[in-house]
Amino acid sequence: AVCSMGNSTSRLYSVLAKTLSSGAVSQHQDCLEQLDSARLDPLDPKDLLEECQIVLQKRPPRFQRNFVNLKKNTASNHRPIRVMQWNILAQALGEGKDNFVKCPMEALKWEERKCLILEEILAYKPDILCLQEVDHYFDTFEPLLSRLGYQCTFFPKPWSPCLDVEHNNGPDGCAMFFLKERFELVSSANIRLTAMKLKTNQVAIAQTLKCHETGRLFCIAVTHLKARMGWERFRSAQGCDLLQNLKNITQGAKIPLIVCGDFNAEPTEEVYREFSNSSLNLNSAYKLLSPDGQSEPPYTTWKIRPSGECRHTLDYIWYSQHALNVNSALGLLTEEQIGPNRLPSFNYPSDHLSLVCDFSFNQDPDRLL
């Protein structure tokens, strides 16, 4: 990778170029050290988006998705808080373990897939970004997003499956990013989830933020629960542990809460019911897109593996329904947009869809649960 830093667009391109290799993190140390001095230089998101589009010019254009207005007739005196949840697909797993039989390997090249991920983030401009399966944190997301004004936190899995893949880029984990111009960090907790009193390989990050505009506190959490069929009780135990941690952090729901995650669980699973029935009074934001407001979307992930087609609802944005309103939510990709070969593809970089919601604080902060 070229490590020299130029000026203007060439300088920006060199930042992008440094993150293209999918080799081990140790191979990037020289670049990372030189990037340290550049992190203080803010990036213009338009410039970064333009660079991404140059890299992607041979690919089909990104899908158009529209926000659905969910706001009731309640006036809000502050800018909404946009939250984005996304399992971006770890590069090592996409190339080495996940066996997307209908996805050409060419579509998974990090040089271009990385730009598709960045393009999606830049398109929706989240105030808070919650990601799972991040295995290019130190050489891509932290260097770039910190220069876009985000404060960045990463918590890797203790035994990441990425490490079993040759030429991996280190462990994958959960990452959280929030705009420093909008929020102040009050407290932060990295949580290694337990199940049956045993520490597990799954993690969460929970941060209490103060909104500069309103002075209100709220907690934002990101997690990624255990995958695969047959692990339902394990996920349930992990969910209980996470909820207990969040009860302590939010002082029993006194502080409003948003929980983003790939739960690897359909709405029929016990862990979903635990979150629905929790004393934290949580609701799932994407239910509000359904006609009755009671049903989850038909899918948030859709892929084809050797065992067949996998179409599931696994990803959620939970929120304190007594303290927060959902103003709008980003509509999902249609089956026609996704196409017969499903995800990932040349059009879309992950096997999971991004979820994006705009939240506002309830104007009656003392309203009872």
Tab-separated table of N, CA and C in Angstrom, residues 2 82 120 122 188 251 281 283 326 360:
chain	number	residue	atom	x	y	z
A	2	VAL	N	0.415	2.260	-0.720
A	2	VAL	CA	1.162	3.516	-0.778
A	2	VAL	C	0.874	4.308	0.483
A	82	ARG	N	-30.586	10.355	14.181
A	82	ARG	CA	-30.611	9.265	13.202
A	82	ARG	C	-29.663	8.147	13.646
A	120	GLU	N	-23.021	3.563	1.523
A	120	GLU	CA	-24.288	3.389	2.240
A	120	GLU	C	-24.324	4.266	3.490
A	122	LEU	N	-22.496	7.000	4.100
A	122	LEU	CA	-22.484	8.417	3.710
A	122	LEU	C	-23.830	8.863	3.150
A	188	SER	N	-19.120	4.632	29.192
A	188	SER	CA	-19.020	3.592	28.163
A	188	SER	C	-18.717	2.252	28.819
A	251	GLN	N	-30.352	2.761	34.964
A	251	GLN	CA	-30.982	2.965	36.284
A	251	GLN	C	-32.446	2.531	36.257
A	281	ASN	N	-39.406	-1.559	28.967
A	281	ASN	CA	-40.492	-1.033	28.123
A	281	ASN	C	-40.012	-0.728	26.705
A	283	ASN	N	-39.722	-1.308	22.542
A	283	ASN	CA	-40.474	-1.694	21.346
A	283	ASN	C	-39.483	-1.798	20.192
A	326	VAL	N	-40.418	7.347	17.249
A	326	VAL	CA	-39.793	7.032	15.964
A	326	VAL	C	-40.428	7.930	14.913
A	360	SER	N	-36.904	11.021	18.143
A	360	SER	CA	-36.973	12.281	18.891
A	360	SER	C	-37.374	11.953	20.320
